[in-house]
Coordinates of C-alpha atoms and ligand atoms in Angstrom, one line a residue:
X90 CA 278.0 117.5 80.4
X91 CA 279.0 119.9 82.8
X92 CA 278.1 119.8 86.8
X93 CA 278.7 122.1 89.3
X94 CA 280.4 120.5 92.3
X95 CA 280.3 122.2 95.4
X96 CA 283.6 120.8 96.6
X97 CA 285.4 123.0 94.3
X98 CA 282.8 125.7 93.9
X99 CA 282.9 125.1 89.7
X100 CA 280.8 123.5 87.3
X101 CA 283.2 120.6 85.7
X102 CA 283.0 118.6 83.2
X103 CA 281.6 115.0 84.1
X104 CA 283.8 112.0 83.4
X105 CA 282.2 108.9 85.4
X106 CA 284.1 106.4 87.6
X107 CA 283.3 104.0 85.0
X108 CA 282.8 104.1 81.5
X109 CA 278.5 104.4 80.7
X110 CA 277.8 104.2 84.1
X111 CA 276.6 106.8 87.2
X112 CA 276.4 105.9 90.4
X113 CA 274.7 108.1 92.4
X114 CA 273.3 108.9 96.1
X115 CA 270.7 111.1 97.1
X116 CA 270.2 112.0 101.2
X117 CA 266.1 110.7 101.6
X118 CA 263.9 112.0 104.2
X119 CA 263.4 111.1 107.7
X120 CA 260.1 109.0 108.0
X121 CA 257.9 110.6 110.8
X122 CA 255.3 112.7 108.7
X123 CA 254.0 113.4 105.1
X124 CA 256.9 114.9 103.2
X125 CA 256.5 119.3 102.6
X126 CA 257.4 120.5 99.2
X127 CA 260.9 121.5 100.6
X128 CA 261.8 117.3 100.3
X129 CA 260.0 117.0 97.2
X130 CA 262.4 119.5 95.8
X131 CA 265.6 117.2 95.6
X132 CA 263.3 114.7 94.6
X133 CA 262.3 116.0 92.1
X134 CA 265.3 117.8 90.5
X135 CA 267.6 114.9 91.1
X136 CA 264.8 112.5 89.5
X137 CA 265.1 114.8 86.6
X138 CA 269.1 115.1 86.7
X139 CA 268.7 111.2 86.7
X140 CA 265.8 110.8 83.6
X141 CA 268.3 112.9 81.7
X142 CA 271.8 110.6 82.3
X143 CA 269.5 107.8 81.5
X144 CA 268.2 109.5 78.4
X145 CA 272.4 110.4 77.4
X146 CA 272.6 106.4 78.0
X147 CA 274.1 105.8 81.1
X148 CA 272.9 103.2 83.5
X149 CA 272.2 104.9 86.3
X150 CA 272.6 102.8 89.7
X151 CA 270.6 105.3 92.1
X152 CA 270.2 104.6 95.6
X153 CA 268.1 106.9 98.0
X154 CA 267.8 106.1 101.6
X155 CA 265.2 106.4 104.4
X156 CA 266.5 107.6 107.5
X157 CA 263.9 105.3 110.0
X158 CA 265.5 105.7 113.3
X159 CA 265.3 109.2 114.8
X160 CA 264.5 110.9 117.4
X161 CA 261.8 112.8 115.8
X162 CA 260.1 109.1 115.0
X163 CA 260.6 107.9 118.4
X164 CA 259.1 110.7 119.8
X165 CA 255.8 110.2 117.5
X166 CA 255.8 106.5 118.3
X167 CA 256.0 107.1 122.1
X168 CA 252.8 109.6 121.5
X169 CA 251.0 107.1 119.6
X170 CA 252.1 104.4 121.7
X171 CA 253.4 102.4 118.8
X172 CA 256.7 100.8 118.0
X173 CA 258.5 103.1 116.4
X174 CA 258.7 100.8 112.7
X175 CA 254.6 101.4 112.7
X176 CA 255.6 105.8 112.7
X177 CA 258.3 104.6 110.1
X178 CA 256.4 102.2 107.7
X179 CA 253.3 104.3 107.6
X180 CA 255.5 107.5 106.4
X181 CA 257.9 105.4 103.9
X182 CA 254.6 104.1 102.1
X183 CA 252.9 107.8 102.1
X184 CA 256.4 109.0 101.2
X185 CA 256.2 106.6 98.2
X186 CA 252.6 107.6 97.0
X187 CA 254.0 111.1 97.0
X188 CA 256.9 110.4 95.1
X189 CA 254.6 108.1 92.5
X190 CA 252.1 111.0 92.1
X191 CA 255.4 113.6 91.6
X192 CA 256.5 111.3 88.9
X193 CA 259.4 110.4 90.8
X194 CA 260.6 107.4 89.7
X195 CA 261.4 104.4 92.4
X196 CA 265.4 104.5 93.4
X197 CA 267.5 101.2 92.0
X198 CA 267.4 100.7 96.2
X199 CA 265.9 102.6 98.7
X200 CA 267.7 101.3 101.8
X201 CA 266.6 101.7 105.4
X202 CA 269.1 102.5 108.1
X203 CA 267.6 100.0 110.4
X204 CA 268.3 96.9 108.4
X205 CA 271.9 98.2 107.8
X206 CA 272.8 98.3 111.1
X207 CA 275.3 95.5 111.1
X208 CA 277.2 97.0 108.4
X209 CA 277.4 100.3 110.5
X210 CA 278.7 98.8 113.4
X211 CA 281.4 96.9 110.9
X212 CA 282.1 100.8 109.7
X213 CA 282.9 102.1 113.2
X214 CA 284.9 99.2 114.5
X215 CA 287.1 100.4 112.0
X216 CA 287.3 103.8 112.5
X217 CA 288.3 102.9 115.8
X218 CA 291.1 100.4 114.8
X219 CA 292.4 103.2 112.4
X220 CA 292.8 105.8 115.3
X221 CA 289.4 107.8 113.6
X222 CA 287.1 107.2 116.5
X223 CA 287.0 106.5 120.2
X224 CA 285.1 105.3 122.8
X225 CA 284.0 107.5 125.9
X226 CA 282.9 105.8 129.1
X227 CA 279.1 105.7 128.4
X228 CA 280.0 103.9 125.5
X229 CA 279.3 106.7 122.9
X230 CA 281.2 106.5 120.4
X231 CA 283.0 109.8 118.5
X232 CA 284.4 110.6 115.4
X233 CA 287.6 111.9 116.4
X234 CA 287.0 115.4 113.4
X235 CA 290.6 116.5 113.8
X236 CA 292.1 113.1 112.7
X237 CA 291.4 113.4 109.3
X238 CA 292.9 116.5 108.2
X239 CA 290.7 117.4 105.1
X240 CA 287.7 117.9 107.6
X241 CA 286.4 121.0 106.2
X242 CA 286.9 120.7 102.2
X243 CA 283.2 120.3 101.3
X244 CA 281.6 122.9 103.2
X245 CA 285.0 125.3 102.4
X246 CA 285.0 125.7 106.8
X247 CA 288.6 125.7 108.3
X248 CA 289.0 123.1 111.2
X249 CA 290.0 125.8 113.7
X250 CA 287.1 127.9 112.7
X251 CA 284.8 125.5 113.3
X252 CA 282.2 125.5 116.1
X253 CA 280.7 122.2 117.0
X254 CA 276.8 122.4 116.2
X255 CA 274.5 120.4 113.9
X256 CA 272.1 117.6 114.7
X257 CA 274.3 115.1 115.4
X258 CA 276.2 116.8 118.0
X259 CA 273.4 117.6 120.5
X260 CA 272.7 114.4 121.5
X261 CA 275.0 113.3 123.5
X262 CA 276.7 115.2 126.7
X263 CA 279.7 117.8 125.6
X264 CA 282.1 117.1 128.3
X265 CA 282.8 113.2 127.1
X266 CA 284.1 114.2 123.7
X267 CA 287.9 114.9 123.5
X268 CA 287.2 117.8 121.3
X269 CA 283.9 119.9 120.5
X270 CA 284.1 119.3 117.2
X271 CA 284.0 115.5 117.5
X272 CA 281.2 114.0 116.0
X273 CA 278.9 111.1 117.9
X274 CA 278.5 107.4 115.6
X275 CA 277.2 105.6 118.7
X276 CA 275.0 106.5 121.1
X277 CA 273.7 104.6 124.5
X278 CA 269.9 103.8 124.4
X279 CA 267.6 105.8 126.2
X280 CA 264.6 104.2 128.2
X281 CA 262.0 103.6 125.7
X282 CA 263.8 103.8 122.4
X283 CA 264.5 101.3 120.1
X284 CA 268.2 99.9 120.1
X285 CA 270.9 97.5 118.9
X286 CA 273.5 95.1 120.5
X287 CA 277.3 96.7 119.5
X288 CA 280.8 95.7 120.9
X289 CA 280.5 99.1 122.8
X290 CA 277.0 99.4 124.4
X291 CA 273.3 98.6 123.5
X292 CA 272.2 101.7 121.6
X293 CA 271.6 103.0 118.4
X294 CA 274.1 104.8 115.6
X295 CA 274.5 108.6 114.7
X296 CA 272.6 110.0 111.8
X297 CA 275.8 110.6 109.4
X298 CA 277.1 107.0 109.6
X299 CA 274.1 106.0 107.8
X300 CA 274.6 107.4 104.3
X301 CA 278.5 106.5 104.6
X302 CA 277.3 102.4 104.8
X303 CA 274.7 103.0 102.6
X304 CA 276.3 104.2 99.6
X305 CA 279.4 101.9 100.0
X306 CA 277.3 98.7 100.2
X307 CA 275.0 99.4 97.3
X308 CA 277.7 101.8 95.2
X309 CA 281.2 101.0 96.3
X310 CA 283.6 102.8 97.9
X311 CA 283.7 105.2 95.4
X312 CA 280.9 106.9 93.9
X313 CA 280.2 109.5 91.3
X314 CA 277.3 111.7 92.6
X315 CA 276.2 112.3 96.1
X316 CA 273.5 114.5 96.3
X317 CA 270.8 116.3 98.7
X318 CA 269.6 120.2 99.8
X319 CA 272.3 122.4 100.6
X320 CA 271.3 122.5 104.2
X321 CA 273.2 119.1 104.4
X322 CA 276.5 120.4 103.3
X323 CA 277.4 121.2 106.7
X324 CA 277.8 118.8 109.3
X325 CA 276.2 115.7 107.4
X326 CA 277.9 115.6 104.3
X327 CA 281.2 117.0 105.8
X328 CA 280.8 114.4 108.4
X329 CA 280.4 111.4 106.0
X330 CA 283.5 112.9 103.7
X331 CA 285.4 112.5 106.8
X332 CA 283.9 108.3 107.9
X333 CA 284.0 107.0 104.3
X334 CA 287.3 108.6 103.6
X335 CA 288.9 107.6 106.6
X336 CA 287.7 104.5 106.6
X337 CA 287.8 103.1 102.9
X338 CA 291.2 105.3 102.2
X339 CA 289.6 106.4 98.6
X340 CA 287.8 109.5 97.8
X341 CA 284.0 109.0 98.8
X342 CA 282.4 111.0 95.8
X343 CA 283.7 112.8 92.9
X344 CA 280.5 114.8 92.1
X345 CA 278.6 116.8 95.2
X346 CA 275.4 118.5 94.1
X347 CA 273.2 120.5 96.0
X348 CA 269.7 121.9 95.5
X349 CA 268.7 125.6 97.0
X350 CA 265.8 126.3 99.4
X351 CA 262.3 126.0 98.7
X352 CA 261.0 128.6 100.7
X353 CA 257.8 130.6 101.3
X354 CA 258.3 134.9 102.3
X355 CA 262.0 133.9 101.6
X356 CA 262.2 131.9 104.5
X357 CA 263.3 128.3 104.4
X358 CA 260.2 126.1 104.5
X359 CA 260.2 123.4 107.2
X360 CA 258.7 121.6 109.4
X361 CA 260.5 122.4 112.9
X362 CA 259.3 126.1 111.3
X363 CA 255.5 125.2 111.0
X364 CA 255.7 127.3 107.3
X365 CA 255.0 124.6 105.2
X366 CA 252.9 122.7 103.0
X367 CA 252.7 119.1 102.5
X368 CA 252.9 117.6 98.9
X369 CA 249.2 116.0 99.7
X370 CA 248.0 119.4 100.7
X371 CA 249.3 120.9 97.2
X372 CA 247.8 118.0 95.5
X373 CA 244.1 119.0 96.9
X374 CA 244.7 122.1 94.7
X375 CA 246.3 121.3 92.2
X376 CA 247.4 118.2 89.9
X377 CA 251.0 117.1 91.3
X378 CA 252.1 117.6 87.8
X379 CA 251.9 121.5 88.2
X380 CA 254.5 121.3 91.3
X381 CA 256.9 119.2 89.2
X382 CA 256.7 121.6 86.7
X383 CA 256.7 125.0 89.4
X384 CA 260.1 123.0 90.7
X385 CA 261.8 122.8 87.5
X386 CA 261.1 125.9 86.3
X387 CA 264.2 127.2 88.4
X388 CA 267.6 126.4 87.9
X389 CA 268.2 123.1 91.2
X390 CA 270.8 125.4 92.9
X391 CA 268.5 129.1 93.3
X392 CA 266.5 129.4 95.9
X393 CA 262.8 128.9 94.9
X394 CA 260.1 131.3 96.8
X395 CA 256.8 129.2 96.5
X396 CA 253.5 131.3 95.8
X397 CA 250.0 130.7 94.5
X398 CA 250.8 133.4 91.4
X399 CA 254.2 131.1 90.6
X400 CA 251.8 128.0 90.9
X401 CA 249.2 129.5 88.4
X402 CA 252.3 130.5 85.9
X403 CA 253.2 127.0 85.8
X404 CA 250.0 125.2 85.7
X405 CA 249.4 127.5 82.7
X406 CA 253.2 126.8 81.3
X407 CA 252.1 123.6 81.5
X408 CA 249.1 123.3 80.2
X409 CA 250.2 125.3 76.6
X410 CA 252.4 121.9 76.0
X411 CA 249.4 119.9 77.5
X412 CA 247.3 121.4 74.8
X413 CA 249.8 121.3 72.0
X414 CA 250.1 117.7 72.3
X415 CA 246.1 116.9 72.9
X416 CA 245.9 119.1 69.5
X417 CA 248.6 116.3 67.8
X418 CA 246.3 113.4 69.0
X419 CA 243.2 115.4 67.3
X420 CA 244.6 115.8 64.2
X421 CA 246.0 112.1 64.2
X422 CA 242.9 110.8 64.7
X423 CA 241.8 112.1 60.8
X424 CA 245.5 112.7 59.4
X425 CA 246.4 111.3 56.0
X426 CA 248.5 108.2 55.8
X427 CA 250.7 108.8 53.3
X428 CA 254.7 110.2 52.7
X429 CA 255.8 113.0 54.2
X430 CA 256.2 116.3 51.9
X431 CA 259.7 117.7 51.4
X432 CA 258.5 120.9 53.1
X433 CA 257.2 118.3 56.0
X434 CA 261.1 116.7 56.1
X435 CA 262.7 120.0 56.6
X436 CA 260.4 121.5 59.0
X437 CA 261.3 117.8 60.8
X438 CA 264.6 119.0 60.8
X439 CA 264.0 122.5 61.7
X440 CA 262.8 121.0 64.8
X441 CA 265.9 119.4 65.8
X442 CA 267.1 123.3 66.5
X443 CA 265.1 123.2 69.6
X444 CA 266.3 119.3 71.0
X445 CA 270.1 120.6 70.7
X446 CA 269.0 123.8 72.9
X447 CA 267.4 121.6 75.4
X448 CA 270.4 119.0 75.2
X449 CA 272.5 122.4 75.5
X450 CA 270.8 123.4 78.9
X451 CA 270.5 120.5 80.5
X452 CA 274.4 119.6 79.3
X453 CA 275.1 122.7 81.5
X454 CA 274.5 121.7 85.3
X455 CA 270.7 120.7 84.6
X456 CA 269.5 123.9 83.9
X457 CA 265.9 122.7 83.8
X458 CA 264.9 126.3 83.5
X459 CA 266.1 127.0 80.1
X460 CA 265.6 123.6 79.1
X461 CA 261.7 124.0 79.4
X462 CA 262.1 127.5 77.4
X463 CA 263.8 125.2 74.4
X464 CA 260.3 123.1 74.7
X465 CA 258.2 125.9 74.7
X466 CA 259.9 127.4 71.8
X467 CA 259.5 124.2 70.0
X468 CA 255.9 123.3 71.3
X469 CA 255.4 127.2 69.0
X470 CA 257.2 125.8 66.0
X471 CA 255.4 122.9 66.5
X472 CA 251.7 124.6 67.0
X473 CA 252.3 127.1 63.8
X474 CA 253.6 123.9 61.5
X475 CA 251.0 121.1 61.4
X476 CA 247.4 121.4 60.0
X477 CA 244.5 119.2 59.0
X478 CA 246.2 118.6 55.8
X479 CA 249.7 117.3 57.7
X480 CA 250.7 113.7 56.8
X481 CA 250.7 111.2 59.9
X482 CA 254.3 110.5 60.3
X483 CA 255.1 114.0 60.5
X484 CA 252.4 114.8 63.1
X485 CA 253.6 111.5 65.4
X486 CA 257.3 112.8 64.3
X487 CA 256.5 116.5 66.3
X488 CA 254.5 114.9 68.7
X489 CA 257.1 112.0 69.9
X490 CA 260.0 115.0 70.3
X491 CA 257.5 117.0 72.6
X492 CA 256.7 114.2 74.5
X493 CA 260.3 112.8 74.2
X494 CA 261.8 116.4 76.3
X495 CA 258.6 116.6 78.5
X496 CA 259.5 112.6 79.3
X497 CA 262.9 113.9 80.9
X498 CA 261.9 116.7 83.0
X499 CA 259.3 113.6 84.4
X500 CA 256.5 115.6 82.6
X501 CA 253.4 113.4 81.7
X502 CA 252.1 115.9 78.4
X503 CA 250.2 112.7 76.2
X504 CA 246.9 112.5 78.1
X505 CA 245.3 109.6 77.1
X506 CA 241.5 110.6 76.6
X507 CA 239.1 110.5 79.2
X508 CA 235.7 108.7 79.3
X509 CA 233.5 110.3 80.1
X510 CA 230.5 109.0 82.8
X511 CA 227.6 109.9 79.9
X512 CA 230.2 107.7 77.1
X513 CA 230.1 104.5 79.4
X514 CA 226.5 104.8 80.5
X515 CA 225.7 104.6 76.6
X516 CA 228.4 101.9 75.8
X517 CA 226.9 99.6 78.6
X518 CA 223.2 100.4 77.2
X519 CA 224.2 99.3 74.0
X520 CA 225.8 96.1 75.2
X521 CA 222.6 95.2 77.6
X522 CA 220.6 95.5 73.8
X523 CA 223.6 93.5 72.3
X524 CA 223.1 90.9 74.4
X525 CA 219.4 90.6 74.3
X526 CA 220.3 90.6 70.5
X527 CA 222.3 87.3 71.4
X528 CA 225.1 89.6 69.6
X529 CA 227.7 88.6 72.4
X530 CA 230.5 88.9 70.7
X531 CA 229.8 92.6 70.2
X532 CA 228.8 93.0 74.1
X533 CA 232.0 91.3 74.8
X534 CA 233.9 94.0 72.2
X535 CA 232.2 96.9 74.6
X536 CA 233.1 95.3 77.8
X537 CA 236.9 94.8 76.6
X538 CA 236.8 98.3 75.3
X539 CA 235.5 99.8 78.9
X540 CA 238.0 97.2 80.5
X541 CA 241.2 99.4 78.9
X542 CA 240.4 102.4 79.9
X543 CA 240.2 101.0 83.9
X544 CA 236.3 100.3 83.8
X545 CA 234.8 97.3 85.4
X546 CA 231.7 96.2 84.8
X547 CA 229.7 94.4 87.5
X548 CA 226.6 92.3 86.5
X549 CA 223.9 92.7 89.4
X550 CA 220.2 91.9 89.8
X551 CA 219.8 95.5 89.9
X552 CA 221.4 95.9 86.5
X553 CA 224.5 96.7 85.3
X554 CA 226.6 98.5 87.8
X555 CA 230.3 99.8 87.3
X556 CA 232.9 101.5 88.5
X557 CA 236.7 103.2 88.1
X558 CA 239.4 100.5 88.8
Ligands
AMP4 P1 265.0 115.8 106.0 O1 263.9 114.9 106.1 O2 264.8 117.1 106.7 O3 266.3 115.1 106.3 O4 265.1 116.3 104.5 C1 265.2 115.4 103.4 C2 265.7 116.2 102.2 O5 264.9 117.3 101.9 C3 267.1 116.7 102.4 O6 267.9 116.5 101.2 C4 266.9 118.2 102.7 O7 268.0 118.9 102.4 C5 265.7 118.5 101.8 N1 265.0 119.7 102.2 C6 264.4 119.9 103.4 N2 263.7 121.1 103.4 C7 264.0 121.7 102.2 C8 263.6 122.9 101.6 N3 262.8 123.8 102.2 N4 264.0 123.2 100.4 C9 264.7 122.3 99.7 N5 265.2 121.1 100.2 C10 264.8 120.8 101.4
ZN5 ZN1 272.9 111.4 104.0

């Protein structure tokens, strides 16, 4: 399996830390609003790069964090007139609908800066001991960027090129820092905003130092993926490079992986930008399902330009392999039970053609792009194959592979059957005449039966009332 890693600009071939195992990090939203479609993106594709590991049979330890102290949040609390934690709890559990309806599945830890804040200060004390970071008389503290020489290797920037900018960097006054491009890890408190006790001042840490403590509490010192968009190349990942490294002496990451733009008129969307749209507002329109499958229909690292006629394409990508597998579970339901033909075995193995493509793509950087073409083309084989007359085995056979590659990309393609209002209305008339029949054992049968597909039935004076669980 082949990734390309930014730090030396080349796909390479992946050889994990440890035998069987990834550990990866991906960067996680700040919590102060509903998440665009821009966050979803590495969501989603670094779900999927996940889904696949897993599916090659690696244990994949995956931690991605939420970044709950901000300014942004406090900002939002103070207009509220909240505590900042309500801003952040109410955004970390809509954040985690979102990702539940984008098929994103939960991270091994999600950790939030705020309840690592001990191990952050632990981080900076010894920066400082090292000769990394200093102190300036406010009691900010500042990485000092020109002690550790390979500043610069991620984001391919030379040191004396450099021009301080980037989030972290605003905050605090210029003139304290011994050198522009010195980077803050401490910051005073501010009237009105949350803060910690430190051996330097009460206050709050930097953004970067975050991710740093993060990934070496839950991963170790070393990891083999770190992961996010590519607009955190430069200063946030550069800047964590530099803490981790500095302070834990090893390499931080073998394995840096960045996802292009999601953008709209070829503009990056975002939120400071007002051009975006929030993954709820998508999901008004369309099933969430439809975006996964918009996302992954481009390779991770292009940029992706987002548009109603791109939506439609994929809703209608989607639904072929929808329909091919809802055709499977119709010809299941009357298919013979009996040994599969030799022509039936061979057009099994034919079919294997189409896994080794999509193994082949995704084995080269995730190219979810081409791996969903390999699908397609089998979801044709597939659809010109079976017939009324096909044995069982062989239709669950074509029907497990299709659902098999759709499982990876995160794809939910088996839709269990829906029942419909008029099929439960007539299943609970016939248990009301089962039961005046004394035929309870029957009436029982209908109300399990409407129990597993989510239906709860609700005896009232009124008759029998129910409802969608
Ligand atoms: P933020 O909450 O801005 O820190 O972003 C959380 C994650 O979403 C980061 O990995 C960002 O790089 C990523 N991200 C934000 N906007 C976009 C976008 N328009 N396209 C792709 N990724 C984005
Ligand atoms: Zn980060």
């Amino acid at each position: 399996m082949k990734i390309y890693n930014t730090l030396s600009r080349q796909k390479e071939e992946f050889v994990p830390l440890e035998e069987g195992k990834v550990s990866m990090y991906v960067c996680g939203p700040t919590v102060y609003n509903l998440i665009h479609i821009g966050n979803a993106r590495p969501m989603i594709v670094f779900d999927t790069a996940r889904r696949y590991m897993e599916h090659k049979g690696y244990a994949v330890n995956y931690v991605s964090n939420f970044t709950d102290v901000d300014d942004k949040i406090i900002r939002k609390a103070n207009e509220e007139g909240v505590d900042p934690s309500v801003i952040s709890e109410r955004y970390i559990a809509e954040c985690r609908k979102d990702m539940q309806a984008l098929n994103v599945k939960p991270a091994t830890v999600h950790p939030k800066a705020t309840e690592e804040i001990g191990g952050m200060i632990d981080m900076i004390r010894s920066l400082i001991d090292k000769g990394h970071a200093y102190t300036a008389q406010d009691g900010t503290v500042y990485f000092k960027t020109r002690s550790f020489k390979p500043y610069g290797k991620l984001s391919h920037k030379n040191l004396d090129d450099l021009r301080s900018g980037g989030r972290s960097l605003l905050v605090s006054g210029e003139e304290q820092k011994q050198d522009p491009l010195d980077f803050v890890l401490w910051k005073p408190k501010k009237e009105g905003e949350p803060y910690w006790e430190s051996p330097w001042c009460e206050g709050r840490p930097g953004w970067h130092i975050e991710c740093s403590v993060m990934s070496r509490k839950y991963l170790g010192e070393e990891i083999d993926i770190h992961a996010g968009g590519e607009d955190l190349i430069f200063p946030h990942h550069e800047n964590e490079i530099a803490q981790s490294e500095a302070a834990n002496g090893k390499e931080f990451a073998k394995y840096w992986m960045h996802n292009g733009f999601l953008n709209i008129d070829n503009k990056k969307m975002s939120k400071s930008e007002g051009n975006f749209f929030t993954v709820r507002d998508i999901g008004e329109k369309y099933d969430l399902q439809v975006l996964r499958f918009f996302m992954l229909s481009a390779h991770y690292r292009s940029p992706l330009n987002f548009s109603a006629e791109l939506m439609e394409a994929a809703s209608n990508g989607l639904d072929r392999i929808v329909t091919s597998v809802t055709n499977l579970n119709f010809l299941l339901k009357n298919a013979q039970d009996r040994e599969m033909t030799e022509e039936e075995k061979k057009l099994i193995e034919e079919a294997k053609e189409y896994i080794v493509k999509f193994d082949e793509a995704m084995d080269d950087d995730f190219n979810t792009a081409d791996a969903i073409s390999a699908i397609f083309e089998l979801v044709k084989f597939v659809n010109t194959s079976v017939s009324g007359d096909s044995a069982s085995v062989f239709l669950h056979a074509m029907k497990d592979e299709i659902v098999l590659l759709s499982d990876i990309c995160g794809l939910i393609v088996d839709k269990k059957e829906e029942i419909l209002d008029t099929q439960i209305e007539e299943l609970i008339q016939e248990r009301q005449e089962a039961r005046k029949a004394r035929n309870f054992a029957r009436a029982d049968e209908i109300r399990d039966t409407l129990a597993a597909q989510g239906i709860i039935l609700e005896d009232t004076r009124e008759g029998v009332k129910w409802k969608r669980a």
